[in-house]
Amino acid sequence: MTVAKRVIPCLDVNKGRVVKGVNFLNIKDAGDPVEISRRYDEQGADEITMLDITASNETREITYKTLESIAGQVFIPLTVGGGIRNIEDIKRLLRSGADKVSINTAAIENPDFIKEASDKFGSQCIVVAVDAKSKDNTCSSWEVVTYGGRQRTGIDVIEWVSKVKEFGAGEILLTSMDRDGTKEGFDNKLTKAVSSSVPLPVIASGGAGNLQHLVDGIKEGGAEAVLAASIFHYFEYTIQEAKQTLRESGLEIRI
Amino acid sequence: MTKIAVIDYGMGNLHSVSKALDEVSDKEKILVTSDPELIKSSDKIVLPGVGAIKGCLQAFSGELRNEVVEQIKNKPTLAICVGMQMLLENSEENGGVKCLNVLDGKVVKIPASEDIKIPHMGWNKVKFLSDHFLWNNIPDCSFFYFVHSYCCLSSSDAISETNHGNSFISSLGKENIFSVQFHPEKSQDLGLQLYKNFLDWRI
């Protein structure tokens, strides 16, 4: 008996609306974040992640309001990411009802920020989001990328996750930018390489297109949790169906 | 009107604790406060806590700490996560710190083992070791949400246990005190049920 594997629906939010696009292109409206969060909560989501994809100063206020409203109605953990730059941003998000924050670009530009944040708020609330892209065609080494995969950083993913662990991150949100939006399944080799190199929980993200993909992300990738957006938003599958499938595959799942 | 004081010492996500209590309260007044006078006049105490224990203990100090320690001698008290850990004897975290020594047990790093991740993050089963009013309408071995890297491995005040590689104590208490390592405010319906039970608890 141990901790259950988690299913985490992700809401990409733009100006207070849930949207979905492939690599930030062809953005489609998918509904109201509060309403969708309640639906996922009722269906048994283990957590909810909300990513503010624009995260400009003007939309930030909308994010705080949306978050407050979700946190007042949904009693499961909430992670918020997108454009988090400093301690003040984190404080404000936690006060608005977030339990965890997901830091991406700011961590790469200034790794000390992870340390500062985890010292102040505790590792348990600092998730480092790592967007990874295959370095070559061998699919055995990956590079950290930023700006939706458009900018390469030259940083090796495995070296980077070891470093963020040392700096006090509590969890890794690992997105394959090669797979994101493709519905071909998670990059399980990538997930495995990361989950076997750090003792932190790893959330697999990017590419889930069906329920077997979720099973594979955990069994082949060694992920502690799987994150998906579009398969849940458009009623292809409910969270319940996803968890049922995972449980039938023999995994420990909270139902 | 019954007053519930949620102790605000500047650490942690008090918002979610008070929201959860609001959700289940009927006629109780939920006060998020650091005011010793208000704490003194409250009927029940909730002691939350997240983050590193040293920071929590430093922030939870002075007159506020003295008043809370006095009040939890007899008022129904619910301590959560690091709030729970602060009530034990001591903790290995942050190079070792002395705690309040109200409940039996020590806080240690979760023992590493090959098949587990640390922090222990996510939903895990809470196995009852003894009956308690706060378990009303909660089935044995239900899932609650945990997030922590330190834990209590044994205590004469243990009320439930949970397994993450090894067994650890997931709730403990005595007399008027009930404390949990998990987060009821993040544990959906059963977590809300636990808060409801706390509000209904009479000693």
GROMACS .gro file of C-alpha atoms in nm:
model
  458
    1MET     CA    1   0.000   0.000   0.000
    2THR     CA    2   0.129   0.341  -0.087
    3VAL     CA    3   0.017   0.675  -0.215
    4ALA     CA    4  -0.234   0.659  -0.502
    5LYS     CA    5  -0.143   0.766  -0.854
    6ARG     CA    6  -0.312   1.092  -0.945
    7VAL     CA    7  -0.518   1.216  -1.238
    8ILE     CA    8  -0.488   1.591  -1.285
    9PRO     CA    9  -0.700   1.779  -1.537
   10CYS     CA   10  -0.532   2.094  -1.657
   11LEU     CA   11  -0.706   2.419  -1.740
   12ASP     CA   12  -0.520   2.651  -1.975
   13VAL     CA   13  -0.674   2.984  -1.892
   14ASN     CA   14  -0.671   3.297  -2.102
   15LYS     CA   15  -0.841   3.612  -1.970
   16GLY     CA   16  -1.067   3.414  -1.741
   17ARG     CA   17  -1.168   3.148  -1.995
   18VAL     CA   18  -1.043   2.794  -2.044
   19VAL     CA   19  -0.886   2.756  -2.387
   20LYS     CA   20  -0.716   2.483  -2.579
   21GLY     CA   21  -0.473   2.511  -2.867
   22VAL     CA   22  -0.178   2.320  -3.004
   23ASN     CA   23   0.145   2.494  -2.905
   24PHE     CA   24  -0.046   2.814  -2.844
   25LEU     CA   25  -0.191   2.815  -3.196
   26ASN     CA   26  -0.555   2.779  -3.305
   27ILE     CA   27  -0.684   2.863  -2.960
   28LYS     CA   28  -1.041   2.744  -2.898
   29ASP     CA   29  -1.271   2.840  -2.613
   30ALA     CA   30  -1.347   2.548  -2.379
   31GLY     CA   31  -1.558   2.717  -2.113
   32ASP     CA   32  -1.571   2.876  -1.770
   33PRO     CA   33  -1.288   2.764  -1.537
   34VAL     CA   34  -1.502   2.764  -1.222
   35GLU     CA   35  -1.775   2.555  -1.378
   36ILE     CA   36  -1.524   2.314  -1.530
   37SER     CA   37  -1.336   2.281  -1.201
   38ARG     CA   38  -1.658   2.189  -1.024
   39ARG     CA   39  -1.732   1.927  -1.286
   40TYR     CA   40  -1.386   1.774  -1.249
   41ASP     CA   41  -1.415   1.780  -0.872
   42GLU     CA   42  -1.747   1.595  -0.889
   43GLN     CA   43  -1.593   1.341  -1.124
   44GLY     CA   44  -1.318   1.269  -0.873
   45ALA     CA   45  -1.016   1.466  -0.998
   46ASP     CA   46  -0.725   1.427  -0.757
   47GLU     CA   47  -0.602   1.781  -0.812
   48ILE     CA   48  -0.658   2.063  -1.057
   49THR     CA   49  -0.388   2.258  -1.235
   50MET     CA   50  -0.460   2.597  -1.384
   51LEU     CA   51  -0.211   2.758  -1.620
   52ASP     CA   52  -0.247   3.123  -1.700
   53ILE     CA   53  -0.122   3.114  -2.058
   54THR     CA   54  -0.107   3.488  -2.113
   55ALA     CA   55  -0.006   3.597  -1.762
   56SER     CA   56   0.027   3.964  -1.839
   57ASN     CA   57  -0.023   4.224  -1.569
   58GLU     CA   58  -0.378   4.299  -1.672
   59THR     CA   59  -0.491   3.935  -1.691
   60ARG     CA   60  -0.324   3.849  -1.360
   61GLU     CA   61  -0.603   4.016  -1.163
   62ILE     CA   62  -0.857   3.796  -1.343
   63THR     CA   63  -0.653   3.490  -1.246
   64TYR     CA   64  -0.664   3.582  -0.876
   65LYS     CA   65  -1.040   3.624  -0.893
   66THR     CA   66  -1.091   3.299  -1.082
   67LEU     CA   67  -0.871   3.117  -0.835
   68GLU     CA   68  -1.056   3.256  -0.533
   69SER     CA   69  -1.379   3.149  -0.682
   70ILE     CA   70  -1.257   2.794  -0.756
   71ALA     CA   71  -1.095   2.760  -0.412
   72GLY     CA   72  -1.421   2.856  -0.245
   73GLN     CA   73  -1.606   2.569  -0.408
   74VAL     CA   74  -1.361   2.292  -0.478
   75PHE     CA   75  -1.185   2.120  -0.187
   76ILE     CA   76  -0.900   1.946  -0.362
   77PRO     CA   77  -0.545   2.074  -0.423
   78LEU     CA   78  -0.502   2.352  -0.676
   79THR     CA   79  -0.180   2.426  -0.862
   80VAL     CA   80  -0.139   2.750  -1.051
   81GLY     CA   81   0.127   2.838  -1.305
   82GLY     CA   82   0.207   3.091  -1.573
   83GLY     CA   83   0.427   3.397  -1.553
   84ILE     CA   84   0.531   3.358  -1.188
   85ARG     CA   85   0.832   3.586  -1.149
   86ASN     CA   86   0.883   3.665  -0.783
   87ILE     CA   87   0.799   3.591  -0.420
   88GLU     CA   88   0.520   3.847  -0.424
   89ASP     CA   89   0.346   3.662  -0.712
   90ILE     CA   90   0.359   3.337  -0.514
   91LYS     CA   91   0.233   3.498  -0.196
   92ARG     CA   92  -0.062   3.647  -0.380
   93LEU     CA   93  -0.151   3.316  -0.549
   94LEU     CA   94  -0.131   3.121  -0.223
   95ARG     CA   95  -0.347   3.381  -0.055
   96SER     CA   96  -0.600   3.353  -0.335
   97GLY     CA   97  -0.633   2.981  -0.272
   98ALA     CA   98  -0.353   2.803  -0.460
   99ASP     CA   99  -0.184   2.516  -0.277
  100LYS     CA  100   0.106   2.485  -0.516
  101VAL     CA  101   0.263   2.710  -0.774
  102SER     CA  102   0.430   2.598  -1.090
  103ILE     CA  103   0.741   2.792  -1.190
  104ASN     CA  104   0.888   2.763  -1.535
  105THR     CA  105   1.084   3.036  -1.714
  106ALA     CA  106   1.174   3.228  -1.398
  107ALA     CA  107   1.341   2.912  -1.261
  108ILE     CA  108   1.555   2.876  -1.572
  109GLU     CA  109   1.653   3.240  -1.579
  110ASN     CA  110   1.730   3.243  -1.208
  111PRO     CA  111   1.756   2.902  -1.034
  112ASP     CA  112   1.806   3.076  -0.699
  113PHE     CA  113   1.442   3.176  -0.723
  114ILE     CA  114   1.346   2.811  -0.661
  115LYS     CA  115   1.558   2.810  -0.348
  116GLU     CA  116   1.421   3.138  -0.227
  117ALA     CA  117   1.063   3.024  -0.289
  118SER     CA  118   1.101   2.682  -0.130
  119ASP     CA  119   1.278   2.827   0.175
  120LYS     CA  120   0.996   3.071   0.220
  121PHE     CA  121   0.690   2.862   0.142
  122GLY     CA  122   0.820   2.504   0.173
  123SER     CA  123   0.914   2.256  -0.099
  124GLN     CA  124   0.565   2.107  -0.091
  125CYS     CA  125   0.421   2.405  -0.273
  126ILE     CA  126   0.694   2.459  -0.531
  127VAL     CA  127   0.642   2.272  -0.856
  128VAL     CA  128   0.900   2.325  -1.126
  129ALA     CA  129   0.756   2.296  -1.475
  130VAL     CA  130   1.003   2.152  -1.723
  131ASP     CA  131   0.923   2.175  -2.094
  132ALA     CA  132   1.139   1.924  -2.276
  133LYS     CA  133   1.220   1.866  -2.638
  134SER     CA  134   1.422   1.585  -2.791
  135LYS     CA  135   1.778   1.698  -2.872
  136ASP     CA  136   1.810   1.481  -3.178
  137ASN     CA  137   1.626   1.191  -3.334
  138THR     CA  138   1.753   0.928  -3.094
  139CYS     CA  139   1.490   1.014  -2.832
  140SER     CA  140   1.737   0.951  -2.555
  141SER     CA  141   1.837   1.301  -2.458
  142TRP     CA  142   1.627   1.607  -2.409
  143GLU     CA  143   1.676   1.977  -2.379
  144VAL     CA  144   1.483   2.231  -2.172
  145VAL     CA  145   1.287   2.470  -2.391
  146THR     CA  146   1.088   2.784  -2.312
  147TYR     CA  147   0.820   2.994  -2.478
  148GLY     CA  148   0.606   2.699  -2.584
  149GLY     CA  149   0.902   2.516  -2.732
  150ARG     CA  150   1.016   2.797  -2.955
  151GLN     CA  151   1.325   2.879  -2.757
  152ARG     CA  152   1.593   2.621  -2.685
  153THR     CA  153   1.805   2.677  -2.375
  154GLY     CA  154   2.086   2.427  -2.425
  155ILE     CA  155   2.016   2.289  -2.075
  156ASP     CA  156   2.000   1.909  -2.047
  157VAL     CA  157   1.673   1.796  -1.889
  158ILE     CA  158   1.827   1.533  -1.659
  159GLU     CA  159   2.090   1.773  -1.530
  160TRP     CA  160   1.825   2.038  -1.481
  161VAL     CA  161   1.587   1.825  -1.274
  162SER     CA  162   1.870   1.716  -1.044
  163LYS     CA  163   1.953   2.078  -0.995
  164VAL     CA  164   1.595   2.188  -0.922
  165LYS     CA  165   1.572   1.908  -0.666
  166GLU     CA  166   1.882   2.043  -0.494
  167PHE     CA  167   1.729   2.389  -0.498
  168GLY     CA  168   1.423   2.262  -0.312
  169ALA     CA  169   1.154   2.187  -0.571
  170GLY     CA  170   0.886   1.951  -0.438
  171GLU     CA  171   0.753   1.818  -0.765
  172ILE     CA  172   0.828   1.819  -1.138
  173LEU     CA  173   0.564   1.894  -1.399
  174LEU     CA  174   0.724   1.744  -1.707
  175THR     CA  175   0.582   1.835  -2.047
  176SER     CA  176   0.702   1.684  -2.371
  177MET     CA  177   0.688   1.963  -2.625
  178ASP     CA  178   0.736   1.703  -2.900
  179ARG     CA  179   0.409   1.542  -2.796
  180ASP     CA  180   0.206   1.832  -2.660
  181GLY     CA  181  -0.123   1.861  -2.845
  182THR     CA  182  -0.053   1.560  -3.068
  183LYS     CA  183  -0.266   1.304  -2.879
  184GLU     CA  184  -0.004   1.039  -2.957
  185GLY     CA  185   0.062   0.963  -2.591
  186PHE     CA  186   0.317   1.089  -2.340
  187ASP     CA  187   0.686   1.062  -2.419
  188ASN     CA  188   0.734   0.773  -2.177
  189LYS     CA  189   1.107   0.745  -2.239
  190LEU     CA  190   1.145   1.104  -2.131
  191THR     CA  191   0.926   1.053  -1.824
  192LYS     CA  192   1.117   0.738  -1.730
  193ALA     CA  193   1.452   0.911  -1.769
  194VAL     CA  194   1.337   1.189  -1.536
  195SER     CA  195   1.142   0.981  -1.282
  196SER     CA  196   1.431   0.741  -1.238
  197SER     CA  197   1.686   1.017  -1.193
  198VAL     CA  198   1.515   1.217  -0.914
  199PRO     CA  199   1.328   1.101  -0.602
  200LEU     CA  200   1.065   1.374  -0.650
  201PRO     CA  201   0.713   1.302  -0.778
  202VAL     CA  202   0.693   1.356  -1.154
  203ILE     CA  203   0.373   1.458  -1.334
  204ALA     CA  204   0.366   1.343  -1.696
  205SER     CA  205   0.216   1.591  -1.940
  206GLY     CA  206   0.187   1.653  -2.312
  207GLY     CA  207   0.030   1.414  -2.557
  208ALA     CA  208  -0.244   1.220  -2.377
  209GLY     CA  209  -0.503   1.120  -2.638
  210ASN     CA  210  -0.673   0.821  -2.478
  211LEU     CA  211  -0.697   0.638  -2.147
  212GLN     CA  212  -0.433   0.378  -2.228
  213HIS     CA  213  -0.188   0.666  -2.264
  214LEU     CA  214  -0.253   0.754  -1.900
  215VAL     CA  215  -0.180   0.395  -1.794
  216ASP     CA  216   0.141   0.394  -1.999
  217GLY     CA  217   0.255   0.726  -1.854
  218ILE     CA  218   0.250   0.570  -1.508
  219LYS     CA  219   0.357   0.214  -1.586
  220GLU     CA  220   0.617   0.284  -1.853
  221GLY     CA  221   0.708   0.638  -1.759
  222GLY     CA  222   0.711   0.590  -1.381
  223ALA     CA  223   0.501   0.904  -1.332
  224GLU     CA  224   0.328   0.964  -0.998
  225ALA     CA  225   0.055   1.159  -1.172
  226VAL     CA  226  -0.077   1.219  -1.520
  227LEU     CA  227  -0.198   1.553  -1.648
  228ALA     CA  228  -0.430   1.603  -1.941
  229ALA     CA  229  -0.648   1.877  -2.080
  230SER     CA  230  -0.833   1.823  -2.404
  231ILE     CA  231  -0.943   1.461  -2.347
  232PHE     CA  232  -1.142   1.586  -2.049
  233HIS     CA  233  -1.258   1.927  -2.170
  234TYR     CA  234  -1.445   1.802  -2.472
  235PHE     CA  235  -1.625   1.520  -2.293
  236GLU     CA  236  -1.426   1.249  -2.470
  237TYR     CA  237  -1.368   1.086  -2.132
  238THR     CA  238  -1.469   1.166  -1.779
  239ILE     CA  239  -1.216   1.169  -1.496
  240GLN     CA  240  -1.410   0.875  -1.351
  241GLU     CA  241  -1.358   0.668  -1.665
  242ALA     CA  242  -0.990   0.754  -1.660
  243LYS     CA  243  -0.953   0.646  -1.299
  244GLN     CA  244  -1.152   0.330  -1.356
  245THR     CA  245  -0.921   0.235  -1.643
  246LEU     CA  246  -0.614   0.305  -1.431
  247ARG     CA  247  -0.749   0.097  -1.145
  248GLU     CA  248  -0.835  -0.193  -1.377
  249SER     CA  249  -0.476  -0.190  -1.495
  250GLY     CA  250  -0.378  -0.275  -1.138
  251LEU     CA  251  -0.269   0.068  -1.014
  252GLU     CA  252  -0.358   0.212  -0.673
  253ILE     CA  253  -0.618   0.477  -0.752
  254ARG     CA  254  -0.856   0.675  -0.532
  255ILE     CA  255  -1.211   0.616  -0.648
  256MET     CA  256  -2.258   3.156   1.903
  257THR     CA  257  -1.973   2.906   1.897
  258LYS     CA  258  -1.650   3.072   1.789
  259ILE     CA  259  -1.376   2.880   1.611
  260ALA     CA  260  -1.032   3.045   1.607
  261VAL     CA  261  -0.813   2.951   1.311
  262ILE     CA  262  -0.470   3.057   1.431
  263ASP     CA  263  -0.301   3.294   1.188
  264TYR     CA  264   0.071   3.320   1.253
  265GLY     CA  265   0.155   3.430   0.902
  266MET     CA  266   0.230   3.086   0.757
  267GLY     CA  267   0.029   2.864   0.534
  268ASN     CA  268  -0.283   2.855   0.332
  269LEU     CA  269  -0.536   2.962   0.592
  270HIS     CA  270  -0.775   3.055   0.318
  271SER     CA  271  -0.850   2.693   0.235
  272VAL     CA  272  -0.887   2.588   0.600
  273SER     CA  273  -1.130   2.869   0.677
  274LYS     CA  274  -1.320   2.814   0.350
  275ALA     CA  275  -1.366   2.448   0.433
  276LEU     CA  276  -1.488   2.532   0.784
  277ASP     CA  277  -1.723   2.793   0.639
  278GLU     CA  278  -1.858   2.535   0.401
  279VAL     CA  279  -1.967   2.301   0.682
  280SER     CA  280  -2.048   2.550   0.957
  281ASP     CA  281  -2.404   2.607   1.045
  282LYS     CA  282  -2.410   2.859   1.326
  283GLU     CA  283  -2.043   2.867   1.420
  284LYS     CA  284  -1.837   3.176   1.356
  285ILE     CA  285  -1.501   3.108   1.189
  286LEU     CA  286  -1.233   3.361   1.286
  287VAL     CA  287  -0.893   3.369   1.124
  288THR     CA  288  -0.696   3.548   1.392
  289SER     CA  289  -0.369   3.618   1.567
  290ASP     CA  290  -0.531   3.820   1.842
  291PRO     CA  291  -0.470   3.656   2.184
  292GLU     CA  292  -0.787   3.808   2.327
  293LEU     CA  293  -1.002   3.662   2.050
  294ILE     CA  294  -0.832   3.326   2.089
  295LYS     CA  295  -0.900   3.334   2.461
  296SER     CA  296  -1.270   3.399   2.404
  297SER     CA  297  -1.305   3.132   2.132
  298ASP     CA  298  -1.462   2.794   2.195
  299LYS     CA  299  -1.242   2.582   1.970
  300ILE     CA  300  -0.896   2.613   1.817
  301VAL     CA  301  -0.767   2.516   1.474
  302LEU     CA  302  -0.390   2.519   1.435
  303PRO     CA  303  -0.284   2.493   1.069
  304GLY     CA  304   0.067   2.497   0.932
  305VAL     CA  305   0.252   2.435   0.609
  306GLY     CA  306   0.610   2.476   0.499
  307ALA     CA  307   0.923   2.427   0.701
  308ILE     CA  308   0.877   2.371   1.075
  309LYS     CA  309   1.148   2.610   1.188
  310GLY     CA  310   0.984   2.900   1.006
  311CYS     CA  311   0.648   2.798   1.151
  312LEU     CA  312   0.781   2.779   1.507
  313GLN     CA  313   0.959   3.111   1.470
  314ALA     CA  314   0.645   3.279   1.341
  315PHE     CA  315   0.431   3.109   1.604
  316SER     CA  316   0.588   3.284   1.900
  317GLY     CA  317   0.552   3.531   2.185
  318GLU     CA  318   0.217   3.618   2.333
  319LEU     CA  319   0.029   3.440   2.054
  320ARG     CA  320   0.202   3.110   2.123
  321ASN     CA  321   0.157   3.145   2.500
  322GLU     CA  322  -0.212   3.206   2.462
  323VAL     CA  323  -0.264   2.916   2.220
  324VAL     CA  324  -0.069   2.678   2.445
  325GLU     CA  325  -0.287   2.785   2.736
  326GLN     CA  326  -0.612   2.746   2.542
  327ILE     CA  327  -0.538   2.406   2.393
  328LYS     CA  328  -0.507   2.262   2.744
  329ASN     CA  329  -0.882   2.216   2.751
  330LYS     CA  330  -1.056   2.351   2.439
  331PRO     CA  331  -1.134   2.121   2.146
  332THR     CA  332  -0.836   2.159   1.917
  333LEU     CA  333  -0.763   2.044   1.564
  334ALA     CA  334  -0.403   2.070   1.442
  335ILE     CA  335  -0.312   2.016   1.078
  336CYS     CA  336   0.011   1.907   0.907
  337VAL     CA  337   0.297   2.118   1.046
  338GLY     CA  338   0.045   2.236   1.307
  339MET     CA  339   0.034   1.875   1.422
  340GLN     CA  340   0.412   1.836   1.409
  341MET     CA  341   0.458   2.146   1.624
  342LEU     CA  342   0.266   1.974   1.905
  343LEU     CA  343   0.512   1.683   1.923
  344GLU     CA  344   0.839   1.669   2.119
  345ASN     CA  345   1.088   1.767   1.852
  346SER     CA  346   1.163   1.753   1.480
  347GLU     CA  347   1.471   1.660   1.278
  348GLU     CA  348   1.379   1.915   1.013
  349ASN     CA  349   1.598   2.225   0.966
  350GLY     CA  350   1.884   2.068   1.161
  351GLY     CA  351   1.667   1.980   1.461
  352VAL     CA  352   1.415   2.192   1.649
  353LYS     CA  353   1.235   2.162   1.980
  354CYS     CA  354   0.858   2.154   1.952
  355LEU     CA  355   0.581   2.215   2.204
  356ASN     CA  356   0.579   1.867   2.359
  357VAL     CA  357   0.203   1.846   2.400
  358LEU     CA  358   0.168   1.506   2.232
  359ASP     CA  359   0.394   1.203   2.238
  360GLY     CA  360   0.620   1.145   1.938
  361LYS     CA  361   0.908   1.280   1.733
  362VAL     CA  362   0.913   1.416   1.380
  363VAL     CA  363   1.165   1.251   1.148
  364LYS     CA  364   1.242   1.253   0.777
  365ILE     CA  365   1.023   1.003   0.590
  366PRO     CA  366   1.248   0.695   0.560
  367ALA     CA  367   1.365   0.665   0.200
  368SER     CA  368   1.296   0.344   0.017
  369GLU     CA  369   1.335   0.249  -0.343
  370ASP     CA  370   0.974   0.255  -0.456
  371ILE     CA  371   0.860   0.578  -0.295
  372LYS     CA  372   0.888   0.945  -0.377
  373ILE     CA  373   0.949   1.221  -0.124
  374PRO     CA  374   0.762   1.449  -0.056
  375HIS     CA  375   0.479   1.206   0.011
  376MET     CA  376   0.236   1.391  -0.210
  377GLY     CA  377  -0.114   1.279  -0.297
  378TRP     CA  378  -0.402   1.068  -0.172
  379ASN     CA  379  -0.336   0.785   0.069
  380LYS     CA  380  -0.538   0.560   0.296
  381VAL     CA  381  -0.592   0.639   0.661
  382LYS     CA  382  -0.623   0.325   0.869
  383PHE     CA  383  -0.791   0.377   1.205
  384LEU     CA  384  -0.606   0.254   1.513
  385SER     CA  385  -0.878   0.368   1.749
  386ASP     CA  386  -1.231   0.497   1.746
  387HIS     CA  387  -1.284   0.867   1.762
  388PHE     CA  388  -1.575   1.107   1.735
  389LEU     CA  389  -1.395   1.279   1.446
  390TRP     CA  390  -1.419   0.961   1.238
  391ASN     CA  391  -1.801   0.977   1.235
  392ASN     CA  392  -1.934   0.900   0.888
  393ILE     CA  393  -1.584   0.837   0.757
  394PRO     CA  394  -1.511   0.476   0.656
  395ASP     CA  395  -1.191   0.310   0.775
  396CYS     CA  396  -0.911   0.319   0.513
  397SER     CA  397  -1.051   0.623   0.331
  398PHE     CA  398  -0.826   0.836   0.114
  399PHE     CA  399  -0.704   1.173   0.239
  400TYR     CA  400  -0.465   1.420   0.078
  401PHE     CA  401  -0.109   1.434   0.211
  402VAL     CA  402   0.187   1.653   0.132
  403HIS     CA  403   0.490   1.630   0.361
  404SER     CA  404   0.852   1.515   0.381
  405TYR     CA  405   0.867   1.462   0.758
  406CYS     CA  406   0.648   1.240   0.971
  407CYS     CA  407   0.594   1.078   1.308
  408LEU     CA  408   0.674   0.707   1.308
  409SER     CA  409   0.544   0.608   1.649
  410SER     CA  410   0.344   0.761   1.929
  411SER     CA  411   0.147   0.645   2.229
  412ASP     CA  412  -0.116   0.900   2.118
  413ALA     CA  413  -0.158   0.750   1.768
  414ILE     CA  414  -0.513   0.740   1.627
  415SER     CA  415  -0.447   0.629   1.270
  416GLU     CA  416  -0.166   0.509   1.048
  417THR     CA  417  -0.079   0.536   0.680
  418ASN     CA  418   0.174   0.358   0.464
  419HIS     CA  419   0.424   0.526   0.234
  420GLY     CA  420   0.709   0.281   0.206
  421ASN     CA  421   0.682   0.244   0.584
  422SER     CA  422   0.391   0.297   0.819
  423PHE     CA  423   0.372   0.634   0.986
  424ILE     CA  424   0.124   0.799   1.221
  425SER     CA  425  -0.131   0.993   1.017
  426SER     CA  426  -0.332   1.126   1.310
  427LEU     CA  427  -0.278   1.147   1.680
  428GLY     CA  428  -0.427   1.309   1.983
  429LYS     CA  429  -0.556   1.282   2.332
  430GLU     CA  430  -0.842   1.423   2.532
  431ASN     CA  431  -0.935   1.756   2.370
  432ILE     CA  432  -0.672   1.746   2.095
  433PHE     CA  433  -0.701   1.583   1.755
  434SER     CA  434  -0.427   1.633   1.502
  435VAL     CA  435  -0.373   1.512   1.149
  436GLN     CA  436  -0.077   1.492   0.914
  437PHE     CA  437  -0.305   1.511   0.609
  438HIS     CA  438  -0.506   1.808   0.482
  439PRO     CA  439  -0.881   1.763   0.540
  440GLU     CA  440  -0.942   2.095   0.361
  441LYS     CA  441  -0.798   1.938   0.045
  442SER     CA  442  -0.959   1.596   0.088
  443GLN     CA  443  -1.292   1.663  -0.076
  444ASP     CA  444  -1.613   1.535   0.087
  445LEU     CA  445  -1.451   1.322   0.356
  446GLY     CA  446  -1.224   1.608   0.454
  447LEU     CA  447  -1.526   1.834   0.490
  448GLN     CA  448  -1.692   1.559   0.696
  449LEU     CA  449  -1.396   1.563   0.933
  450TYR     CA  450  -1.432   1.940   0.978
  451LYS     CA  451  -1.804   1.892   1.035
  452ASN     CA  452  -1.727   1.636   1.303
  453PHE     CA  453  -1.484   1.876   1.465
  454LEU     CA  454  -1.754   2.144   1.479
  455ASP     CA  455  -1.995   1.892   1.635
  456TRP     CA  456  -1.738   1.758   1.881
  457ARG     CA  457  -1.827   1.812   2.246
  458ILE     CA  458  -1.590   1.725   2.524
   0.00000   0.00000   0.00000
